[in-house]
Short mmCIF file of C-alpha atoms in Angstrom, two decimals:
data_model
loop_
_atom_site.label_atom_id
_atom_site.label_comp_id
_atom_site.label_asym_id
_atom_site.label_seq_id
_atom_site.Cartn_x
_atom_site.Cartn_y
_atom_site.Cartn_z
CA MET L 1 21.84 -25.45 13.42
CA ARG L 2 20.05 -23.61 10.61
CA ARG L 3 19.86 -20.55 12.84
CA GLY L 4 23.64 -20.68 13.42
CA VAL L 5 24.36 -21.00 9.70
CA LEU L 6 22.20 -17.95 9.02
CA LEU L 7 24.06 -15.91 11.64
CA VAL L 8 27.43 -16.89 10.17
CA SER L 9 26.23 -15.91 6.70
CA LEU L 10 25.11 -12.51 7.92
CA LEU L 11 28.47 -11.90 9.53
CA VAL L 12 30.41 -12.95 6.42
CA LEU L 13 28.57 -10.89 3.80
CA PRO L 14 29.71 -7.22 4.11
CA SER L 15 26.41 -5.81 2.84
CA LEU L 16 24.46 -7.79 5.46
CA VAL L 17 26.64 -7.47 8.55
CA LEU L 18 24.55 -6.66 11.59
CA ALA L 19 24.92 -3.15 12.97
CA GLN L 20 25.24 -2.26 16.62
CA MET L 21 22.08 -2.96 18.61
CA VAL L 22 20.37 0.06 20.15
CA GLU L 23 17.94 0.19 23.05
CA LEU L 24 14.89 2.39 22.61
CA GLY L 25 11.90 2.95 24.82
CA GLN L 26 9.99 0.85 22.27
CA GLY L 27 12.38 -2.09 22.54
CA LEU L 28 15.70 -3.42 21.23
CA LEU L 29 16.58 -2.64 17.62
CA ARG L 30 19.16 -4.24 15.36
CA GLY L 31 20.10 -2.77 11.97
CA GLU L 32 22.54 -3.59 9.19
CA ARG L 33 26.04 -2.40 8.40
CA GLY L 34 26.58 -1.18 4.87
CA GLN L 35 29.85 -0.33 3.21
CA GLN L 36 29.89 3.21 4.61
CA SER L 37 27.04 3.55 7.10
CA ASP L 38 24.91 1.59 9.52
CA ARG L 39 21.23 1.65 8.67
CA TYR L 40 18.05 0.96 10.61
CA LEU L 41 15.04 0.65 8.31
CA GLY L 42 11.31 0.52 8.92
CA VAL L 43 11.25 1.79 12.51
CA PRO L 44 7.73 2.80 13.66
CA TYR L 45 7.60 6.41 14.83
CA ALA L 46 3.84 6.56 15.51
CA ALA L 47 0.89 4.22 15.91
CA PRO L 48 -0.62 2.83 12.69
CA PRO L 49 -3.39 5.30 11.68
CA LEU L 50 -5.98 2.58 11.17
CA ALA L 51 -9.68 2.12 12.02
CA GLU L 52 -10.77 4.93 14.37
CA LYS L 53 -7.24 6.40 14.22
CA ARG L 54 -7.72 7.19 10.53
CA TRP L 55 -8.00 11.00 10.11
CA GLN L 56 -6.71 11.55 13.62
CA LYS L 57 -3.42 12.98 14.87
CA PRO L 58 -0.71 10.30 15.13
CA GLY L 59 -0.64 8.28 18.33
CA ALA L 60 2.34 7.06 20.33
CA ALA L 61 4.74 4.71 18.58
CA PRO L 62 4.15 1.04 19.44
CA GLY L 63 6.72 -1.09 21.21
CA TRP L 64 7.80 -4.69 20.63
CA ASP L 65 9.14 -7.69 22.48
CA GLY L 66 12.56 -9.14 21.85
CA ILE L 67 14.89 -7.73 19.21
CA ARG L 68 13.38 -6.03 16.16
CA THR L 69 15.43 -6.49 12.99
CA ALA L 70 15.37 -3.19 11.11
CA ASP L 71 16.48 -4.44 7.70
CA ALA L 72 13.55 -3.51 5.43
CA PHE L 73 11.72 -0.29 4.62
CA GLY L 74 8.17 0.12 5.86
CA PRO L 75 5.44 0.19 3.19
CA ALA L 76 4.83 3.36 1.22
CA CYS L 77 1.81 5.35 2.32
CA ALA L 78 -1.36 4.59 0.34
CA GLN L 79 -1.47 6.35 -3.05
CA VAL L 80 -1.96 5.82 -6.76
CA GLY L 81 1.18 4.01 -7.95
CA ASN L 82 3.72 6.22 -9.72
CA PHE L 83 7.45 6.55 -10.34
CA TYR L 84 7.93 8.81 -7.33
CA ALA L 85 7.03 5.87 -5.08
CA ASP L 86 8.25 2.75 -6.87
CA ASN L 87 10.46 1.88 -9.83
CA ASN L 88 8.22 -1.03 -10.85
CA PRO L 89 5.93 0.07 -13.70
CA GLU L 90 3.54 -2.76 -12.82
CA SER L 91 2.43 -0.60 -9.87
CA PHE L 92 1.80 2.56 -11.91
CA GLY L 93 -1.78 3.79 -11.98
CA LYS L 94 -2.94 1.20 -9.46
CA VAL L 95 -3.66 1.52 -5.74
CA TYR L 96 -0.28 1.20 -4.05
CA GLY L 97 1.04 1.19 -0.50
CA SER L 98 -0.72 0.92 2.84
CA GLU L 99 -2.44 3.02 5.47
CA ASP L 100 -0.06 1.41 7.97
CA CYS L 101 2.97 3.40 6.82
CA LEU L 102 4.34 5.62 9.61
CA TYR L 103 7.89 4.30 9.64
CA LEU L 104 11.28 5.99 9.48
CA ASN L 105 14.82 5.05 8.50
CA ILE L 106 18.16 6.03 10.06
CA TRP L 107 21.66 6.03 8.60
CA THR L 108 24.65 6.73 10.80
CA PRO L 109 28.34 6.59 9.80
CA ALA L 110 29.70 3.12 10.51
CA GLY L 111 32.27 2.68 13.23
CA GLY L 112 30.64 1.87 16.52
CA THR L 113 29.83 4.22 19.39
CA PRO L 114 30.74 7.81 18.48
CA ILE L 115 33.10 9.89 20.62
CA SER L 116 30.73 12.85 20.31
CA ALA L 117 27.19 13.18 19.04
CA LYS L 118 26.78 14.08 15.37
CA PRO L 119 24.37 16.58 13.81
CA VAL L 120 21.14 15.15 12.42
CA LEU L 121 19.59 15.69 8.99
CA VAL L 122 15.87 14.81 8.68
CA PHE L 123 14.64 14.60 5.08
CA ILE L 124 11.00 15.02 3.96
CA HIS L 125 10.30 13.57 0.51
CA GLY L 126 8.25 15.32 -2.15
CA GLY L 127 5.41 14.21 -4.40
CA GLY L 128 2.77 16.92 -4.24
CA GLY L 129 1.38 15.56 -0.99
CA ILE L 130 -0.26 12.74 -2.95
CA ALA L 131 2.72 10.57 -3.95
CA GLY L 132 6.22 9.51 -2.92
CA ALA L 133 8.00 7.21 -0.49
CA ALA L 134 11.14 7.37 1.64
CA SER L 135 12.11 3.92 0.33
CA MET L 136 12.99 5.23 -3.14
CA PRO L 137 16.64 4.47 -4.04
CA ALA L 138 17.22 8.17 -4.72
CA TYR L 139 16.83 8.80 -0.97
CA ASP L 140 19.19 6.08 0.22
CA ALA L 141 21.40 8.01 2.64
CA GLU L 142 24.37 5.67 3.02
CA ARG L 143 26.75 7.89 1.04
CA LEU L 144 25.36 11.15 2.40
CA ALA L 145 25.62 10.08 6.05
CA ALA L 146 29.21 8.95 5.59
CA ARG L 147 30.39 11.97 3.60
CA ALA L 148 28.64 14.52 5.83
CA ASN L 149 29.57 12.57 9.00
CA ALA L 150 26.01 13.02 10.19
CA VAL L 151 22.98 10.96 11.15
CA VAL L 152 20.35 11.04 8.38
CA VAL L 153 16.66 10.23 8.88
CA THR L 154 13.98 9.72 6.21
CA PHE L 155 10.33 8.80 6.77
CA ASN L 156 6.90 8.28 5.24
CA TYR L 157 3.87 10.42 6.05
CA ARG L 158 0.21 10.13 5.10
CA LEU L 159 -0.70 11.26 1.59
CA GLY L 160 -3.71 12.37 -0.42
CA VAL L 161 -7.10 11.90 1.22
CA PHE L 162 -5.40 10.24 4.20
CA GLY L 163 -2.91 13.07 4.69
CA ASN L 164 -5.02 16.16 4.08
CA LEU L 165 -8.80 16.08 4.34
CA TYR L 166 -11.08 18.73 5.80
CA VAL L 167 -14.61 17.35 6.26
CA PRO L 168 -16.50 18.82 9.26
CA ALA L 169 -18.33 15.51 9.83
CA LEU L 170 -14.97 13.96 10.79
CA HIS L 171 -14.32 16.56 13.50
CA ARG L 172 -14.60 15.42 17.12
CA GLY L 173 -13.62 18.51 19.08
CA ASP L 174 -9.84 18.13 19.10
CA PRO L 175 -8.55 21.17 17.18
CA VAL L 176 -5.30 19.40 16.26
CA SER L 177 -7.00 16.45 14.54
CA ASP L 178 -9.82 18.65 13.27
CA SER L 179 -7.30 20.74 11.31
CA GLY L 180 -7.11 17.96 8.72
CA TYR L 181 -3.32 18.40 8.31
CA PHE L 182 -2.40 14.79 9.00
CA SER L 183 0.66 14.84 6.74
CA LEU L 184 2.10 17.74 8.72
CA LEU L 185 1.15 16.16 12.04
CA ASP L 186 2.96 12.98 10.96
CA GLN L 187 6.06 15.03 10.14
CA ILE L 188 5.93 16.65 13.57
CA ALA L 189 5.57 13.21 15.17
CA ALA L 190 8.66 12.01 13.29
CA LEU L 191 10.63 15.04 14.51
CA ARG L 192 9.48 14.36 18.07
CA TRP L 193 10.63 10.75 17.74
CA VAL L 194 14.02 12.05 16.64
CA GLN L 195 14.20 14.29 19.70
CA ASP L 196 13.46 11.35 21.99
CA ASN L 197 15.59 8.66 20.34
CA ILE L 198 18.28 9.93 17.97
CA ASN L 199 20.96 10.07 20.70
CA GLN L 200 20.84 6.27 20.72
CA PHE L 201 22.12 6.36 17.14
CA GLY L 202 24.91 8.84 17.82
CA GLY L 203 22.86 11.89 16.86
CA ASP L 204 22.58 15.19 18.73
CA PRO L 205 18.91 16.17 19.27
CA ALA L 206 20.02 19.77 19.83
CA ARG L 207 21.45 19.96 16.27
CA VAL L 208 18.64 18.86 13.96
CA THR L 209 18.32 20.20 10.43
CA VAL L 210 15.09 19.51 8.58
CA MET L 211 15.41 19.30 4.78
CA GLY L 212 12.51 18.91 2.38
CA HIS L 213 12.09 18.69 -1.36
CA SER L 214 9.06 19.99 -3.30
CA PHE L 215 6.01 19.23 -1.10
CA GLY L 216 8.55 18.33 1.59
CA ALA L 217 10.04 21.82 1.20
CA ILE L 218 6.59 23.40 1.44
CA SER L 219 6.23 21.36 4.62
CA VAL L 220 9.44 22.88 5.96
CA TRP L 221 7.82 26.32 5.72
CA LEU L 222 4.71 24.97 7.46
CA LEU L 223 6.88 23.58 10.27
CA MET L 224 8.24 27.08 10.74
CA ARG L 225 4.65 28.26 11.26
CA SER L 226 3.49 25.54 13.64
CA PRO L 227 3.67 25.94 17.43
CA LEU L 228 3.58 22.13 17.62
CA ALA L 229 7.02 22.05 15.95
CA THR L 230 8.72 24.61 18.19
CA GLY L 231 12.09 23.35 19.39
CA LEU L 232 12.11 20.26 17.16
CA PHE L 233 14.71 21.58 14.69
CA GLN L 234 17.42 24.21 14.68
CA GLN L 235 18.11 24.69 10.95
CA ALA L 236 16.29 24.15 7.67
CA ILE L 237 16.94 23.42 3.99
CA SER L 238 14.20 24.05 1.43
CA LEU L 239 14.72 22.39 -1.95
CA SER L 240 12.26 23.79 -4.51
CA GLY L 241 9.44 24.77 -2.19
CA ILE L 242 7.85 28.07 -1.17
CA PRO L 243 5.58 29.22 1.69
CA LEU L 244 1.90 28.67 0.81
CA THR L 245 -1.37 29.43 2.58
CA GLY L 246 -4.98 28.85 1.54
CA GLN L 247 -8.56 29.49 2.58
CA LEU L 248 -11.24 27.50 4.38
CA LYS L 249 -13.60 27.54 1.39
CA HIS L 250 -10.99 25.76 -0.73
CA LEU L 251 -10.41 23.07 1.90
CA LEU L 252 -14.16 22.52 2.17
CA ARG L 253 -14.45 22.28 -1.61
CA HIS L 254 -11.73 19.64 -1.72
CA GLY L 255 -13.44 17.59 1.00
CA GLU L 256 -16.81 17.89 -0.73
CA ALA L 257 -15.29 16.63 -3.99
CA VAL L 258 -13.98 13.50 -2.24
CA VAL L 259 -17.34 12.87 -0.55
CA GLU L 260 -19.15 13.25 -3.88
CA ARG L 261 -16.76 10.81 -5.57
CA LEU L 262 -17.69 8.31 -2.87
CA GLY L 263 -21.39 8.88 -3.51
CA GLU L 264 -22.09 9.97 0.07
CA GLU L 265 -22.95 13.66 -0.48
CA HIS L 266 -26.50 13.04 0.79
CA LEU L 267 -25.21 12.23 4.29
CA GLU L 268 -24.29 14.58 7.13
CA GLY L 269 -22.84 14.47 10.64
CA THR L 270 -22.37 11.10 12.30
CA ALA L 271 -23.83 9.20 9.35
CA LEU L 272 -21.28 10.72 6.99
CA ARG L 273 -18.41 10.07 9.42
CA GLU L 274 -19.42 6.42 9.74
CA ALA L 275 -19.74 6.09 5.97
CA LEU L 276 -16.26 7.53 5.40
CA HIS L 277 -14.73 5.24 8.01
CA SER L 278 -16.46 2.24 6.42
CA LYS L 279 -14.62 2.78 3.13
CA ASN L 280 -11.58 0.65 2.47
CA THR L 281 -8.21 1.94 1.31
CA ASP L 282 -8.86 1.27 -2.38
CA GLU L 283 -12.17 3.12 -2.39
CA LEU L 284 -10.66 6.20 -0.76
CA ILE L 285 -7.63 6.24 -3.06
CA GLU L 286 -9.89 6.03 -6.10
CA ALA L 287 -12.06 8.85 -4.72
CA GLY L 288 -9.02 11.09 -4.42
CA ARG L 289 -7.47 10.15 -7.77
CA GLY L 290 -6.65 13.27 -9.78
CA ILE L 291 -7.84 15.73 -7.11
CA LYS L 292 -5.06 18.16 -6.21
CA LEU L 293 -4.55 19.15 -2.60
CA GLU L 294 -5.52 22.63 -1.52
CA LYS L 295 -3.14 25.03 0.16
CA PRO L 296 -3.11 24.82 3.99
CA MET L 297 -5.09 27.29 6.06
CA ILE L 298 -3.94 29.24 9.10
CA ASP L 299 -6.15 27.59 11.72
CA GLY L 300 -4.64 29.10 14.87
CA THR L 301 -3.71 25.72 16.36
CA VAL L 302 -1.54 23.71 14.00
CA LEU L 303 -0.60 26.73 11.89
CA VAL L 304 -0.49 30.33 13.12
CA ALA L 305 -0.16 33.68 11.38
CA ASP L 306 3.46 34.75 11.26
CA GLY L 307 3.05 38.53 11.41
CA GLU L 308 6.42 40.15 10.79
CA GLY L 309 8.38 36.91 11.09
CA LEU L 310 8.13 33.12 11.30
CA LEU L 311 7.27 31.44 14.60
CA ASN L 312 10.09 28.89 14.26
CA SER L 313 12.47 30.86 12.07
CA VAL L 314 15.91 29.21 11.81
CA PRO L 315 19.00 29.57 9.60
CA THR L 316 17.83 28.36 6.19
CA MET L 317 19.33 27.27 2.88
CA LEU L 318 16.76 27.57 0.09
CA GLY L 319 16.68 27.43 -3.66
CA SER L 320 15.54 25.88 -6.90
CA THR L 321 16.63 24.24 -10.10
CA GLY L 322 17.22 26.20 -13.29
CA ASN L 323 13.90 25.12 -14.81
CA GLU L 324 11.43 24.19 -12.08
CA ALA L 325 8.48 24.23 -14.45
CA SER L 326 9.48 22.07 -17.42
CA LEU L 327 8.86 18.55 -16.07
CA LEU L 328 5.90 19.61 -13.92
CA LEU L 329 4.12 21.22 -16.87
CA TYR L 330 4.98 18.34 -19.20
CA ILE L 331 3.31 15.75 -16.96
CA LYS L 332 -0.39 16.62 -17.04
CA GLY L 333 -1.64 13.17 -16.09
CA GLU L 334 -0.93 9.46 -15.88
CA GLU L 335 -0.63 9.08 -19.66
CA ASP L 336 2.19 11.65 -19.84
CA ARG L 337 3.92 10.01 -16.90
CA LEU L 338 3.81 6.59 -18.56
CA ARG L 339 5.09 8.01 -21.86
CA LEU L 340 8.02 9.65 -20.06
CA TRP L 341 8.85 6.37 -18.34
CA ARG L 342 8.63 4.39 -21.58
CA LEU L 343 10.73 6.81 -23.64
CA GLY L 344 13.31 7.10 -20.88
CA ARG L 345 14.05 3.39 -21.23
CA GLN L 346 14.97 3.72 -24.92
CA ASP L 347 18.53 4.25 -26.16
CA GLU L 348 17.57 6.91 -28.70
CA VAL L 349 14.50 9.13 -28.78
CA ALA L 350 13.42 11.57 -31.48
CA ARG L 351 12.32 14.90 -30.09
CA ASP L 352 8.94 14.68 -31.83
CA ALA L 353 8.28 11.44 -29.94
CA LEU L 354 8.83 13.34 -26.70
CA ILE L 355 7.07 16.58 -27.64
CA SER L 356 5.95 18.38 -30.80
CA SER L 357 7.58 21.65 -31.90
CA PHE L 358 4.38 23.57 -31.23
CA ALA L 359 3.97 22.06 -27.75
CA LEU L 360 7.63 22.76 -26.97
CA MET L 361 7.15 26.47 -27.76
CA GLY L 362 4.21 26.59 -25.38
CA LEU L 363 6.11 24.68 -22.70
CA ARG L 364 9.02 27.10 -22.86
CA THR L 365 6.76 30.14 -22.68
CA LYS L 366 4.80 28.84 -19.71
CA SER L 367 7.99 27.64 -18.00
CA SER L 368 9.67 31.04 -18.20
CA VAL L 369 6.69 32.71 -16.49
CA TYR L 370 6.40 29.96 -13.87
CA ASN L 371 10.12 30.10 -13.10
CA LEU L 372 10.03 33.87 -12.64
CA VAL L 373 7.15 33.54 -10.17
CA VAL L 374 8.93 30.77 -8.23
CA ASN L 375 12.22 32.65 -7.97
CA LYS L 376 10.47 35.83 -6.89
CA ALA L 377 8.68 33.84 -4.17
CA LEU L 378 12.00 32.33 -3.05
CA ASP L 379 13.56 35.78 -2.85
CA SER L 380 10.65 36.89 -0.67
CA ALA L 381 11.01 33.80 1.53
CA ALA L 382 14.72 34.54 1.98
CA ASP L 383 13.81 38.13 2.89
CA GLN L 384 11.31 36.81 5.44
CA ILE L 385 13.95 34.65 7.13
CA VAL L 386 16.29 37.64 7.34
CA ALA L 387 13.49 39.89 8.66
CA SER L 388 12.86 37.38 11.43
CA GLY L 389 16.44 37.75 12.65
CA GLN L 390 17.97 34.62 11.08
CA ASN L 391 20.34 34.14 8.17
CA SER L 392 19.42 32.64 4.80
CA TRP L 393 21.39 31.39 1.80
CA ARG L 394 19.96 31.14 -1.73
CA TYR L 395 21.08 28.64 -4.37
CA ARG L 396 20.19 27.71 -7.92
CA PHE L 397 21.04 24.33 -9.43
CA VAL L 398 21.62 24.63 -13.19
CA TRP L 399 23.48 21.44 -14.23
CA ASP L 400 21.94 19.92 -17.37
CA ASN L 401 24.79 18.07 -19.08
CA TYR L 402 22.75 15.14 -20.33
CA PRO L 403 21.65 13.88 -23.79
CA GLU L 404 19.24 15.40 -26.27
CA PRO L 405 16.34 15.71 -26.82
CA TRP L 406 15.82 15.59 -23.07
CA LYS L 407 18.15 18.48 -22.31
CA SER L 408 16.43 20.93 -24.69
CA VAL L 409 12.99 20.00 -23.40
CA PHE L 410 13.58 19.79 -19.64
CA GLY L 411 16.90 21.45 -18.82
CA SER L 412 17.66 21.57 -15.08
CA PHE L 413 14.26 20.17 -14.14
CA HIS L 414 12.42 19.95 -10.82
CA GLY L 415 14.11 17.40 -8.56
CA LEU L 416 17.34 17.07 -10.53
CA ASP L 417 19.34 18.45 -7.59
CA VAL L 418 18.21 15.69 -5.20
CA PRO L 419 20.38 12.86 -6.66
CA PHE L 420 23.41 15.16 -6.44
CA ILE L 421 22.78 15.79 -2.74
CA PHE L 422 22.35 12.12 -1.84
CA GLY L 423 24.93 10.95 -4.38
CA ASN L 424 22.59 8.38 -5.98
CA PHE L 425 22.58 8.29 -9.79
CA ALA L 426 20.34 5.68 -11.43
CA GLU L 427 22.83 4.56 -14.04
CA ASP L 428 21.03 1.22 -14.34
CA GLY L 429 18.03 3.03 -15.84
CA SER L 430 15.77 1.99 -12.98
CA SER L 431 14.50 5.50 -12.20
CA TYR L 432 12.15 7.74 -14.17
CA ASP L 433 15.07 10.13 -14.77
CA GLY L 434 17.31 7.38 -16.16
CA PHE L 435 17.74 9.36 -19.40
CA VAL L 436 19.92 11.83 -17.46
CA TRP L 437 22.61 9.36 -16.44
CA LYS L 438 23.29 7.70 -19.81
CA SER L 439 26.14 10.01 -20.80
CA GLY L 440 29.72 9.69 -19.55
CA THR L 441 29.48 12.37 -16.89
CA ARG L 442 30.15 10.31 -13.78
CA GLU L 443 33.29 12.23 -12.81
CA GLU L 444 31.68 15.67 -13.03
CA ARG L 445 28.57 14.38 -11.22
CA GLU L 446 30.71 13.07 -8.40
CA ARG L 447 32.53 16.38 -8.23
CA LEU L 448 29.23 18.27 -7.97
CA HIS L 449 27.99 15.80 -5.34
CA ARG L 450 31.11 16.48 -3.24
CA GLN L 451 30.58 20.23 -3.64
CA TRP L 452 27.00 19.94 -2.39
CA VAL L 453 28.01 17.78 0.56
CA HIS L 454 30.83 20.17 1.44
CA HIS L 455 28.36 23.02 1.96
CA LEU L 456 25.74 20.76 3.54
CA LYS L 457 28.21 19.38 6.08
CA HIS L 458 29.43 22.88 6.88
CA PHE L 459 25.81 23.94 7.43
CA LEU L 460 25.01 20.96 9.65
CA TYR L 461 28.02 21.58 11.87
CA THR L 462 28.24 25.39 11.94
CA GLY L 463 24.82 26.75 10.99
CA GLN L 464 26.02 28.19 7.68
CA PRO L 465 27.46 26.86 4.42
CA ASP L 466 31.10 27.58 3.59
CA ASP L 467 30.92 31.36 3.17
CA ASP L 468 34.20 31.51 1.25
CA SER L 469 32.11 30.80 -1.85
CA TRP L 470 28.54 31.22 -0.62
CA SER L 471 27.74 34.47 1.14
CA GLY L 472 24.46 35.02 2.92
CA TRP L 473 21.37 36.56 1.36
CA GLN L 474 21.32 39.28 4.00
CA GLN L 475 24.72 40.54 2.82
CA ASN L 476 24.26 41.09 -0.91
CA ASN L 477 21.33 38.99 -2.18
CA HIS L 478 23.86 36.46 -3.44
CA ILE L 479 22.66 33.28 -5.16
CA LYS L 480 25.05 30.34 -5.18
CA ILE L 481 25.10 28.58 -8.57
CA PHE L 482 25.62 24.82 -8.61
CA GLY L 483 26.55 22.97 -11.78
CA GLU L 484 27.47 25.78 -14.14
CA MET L 485 29.54 24.33 -16.97
CA PRO L 486 32.74 26.02 -18.24
CA GLY L 487 31.97 28.66 -20.85
CA GLU L 488 28.38 29.17 -19.70
#
């Protein structure tokens, strides 16, 4: 009886109506129907990277018996808590998430079985490779899937010392696992899962666009250089990320720093490997706290030299915000992050409480140099796509119509374009960027969201944005400007 009452309740409440059941090789899956899209949350795309599978390439996704209810996100990957992973300040600065985190989420326009398969957009979240989670409200794809009439996938991937760690004692002779690029290998595993399963959700595996922001955008460029990712995507969108490569000595230095933090620098070989595997999640997170990741190295297996072009070059949209540097340079550590969160909750903030006049002068000077370097690198990346025989389209997002003193300090900051793409604006103040949405700009924000989705949908379906207003880089080095206010 209680079971029947529950079923009736689920069918009555629009936000909880069950979505169409799909049959995967892993088992039967049941999602939820939202107002605009069906969603399937917390679907495992690889084996949990636990015990001996820690610091190994992802294994095959596990199956299940019966019907799996996909109505909740999987846990965030283990990290130091921050506002890129959770909107609850009680988690900030503490060990957060789980090593068992390789889950993805699918949104597909509501309406039953499609007449024809839809293009697929796979999104890779940012966070510097040490933070972030696909469960953040900013990445909810219900509106985007419906407006773009596409299937949208988001997922978690290993972070920090679990996602990128090069320690020779951990190597076991498999060049893929020995590369240490577990975050990238997870991303490749998610794309493979999409190839094998997305048709069950109305998606076309032959029309996959991979889109990443920040570290996710850097990952997009790595995917273009990995033979393991060949054939897994046909188009790409890079939001505020540039191609990066590093050196072996830097990867070794990073690994040595983690080992020293753990107090195991006196060990070598098998003894060191056993000691590292004996550490629990909290110990490893604390050991990696504050240590930035090093740039990836061309290892010849997971990543290869691109020569005159990219191995997996595809039509690509790429760009940046008007001031990529401001927020990134402002946040130097956890104290700055907490101050930003606290001030962003207040109705009125004096500029001196946010930043001193002297510090603001320095921030603006450093930002101008940083932004020039980033935009030059993006121009070169666009040139590289064109040189490889594909088309590229450059954009710059400059909208900054939000209150002072925030506007003068941050401008069009890093990540501000993402809410406009997904159409999620934290007007309830729940997000770290809540100070942006306090003004009465909903109508213009919605208009800019529709403009973004117009070009995105065109790109997903045709392989290029609407060229009536956005011509390709190869034609005249044109940069599409989003969010320019009248009179600017």
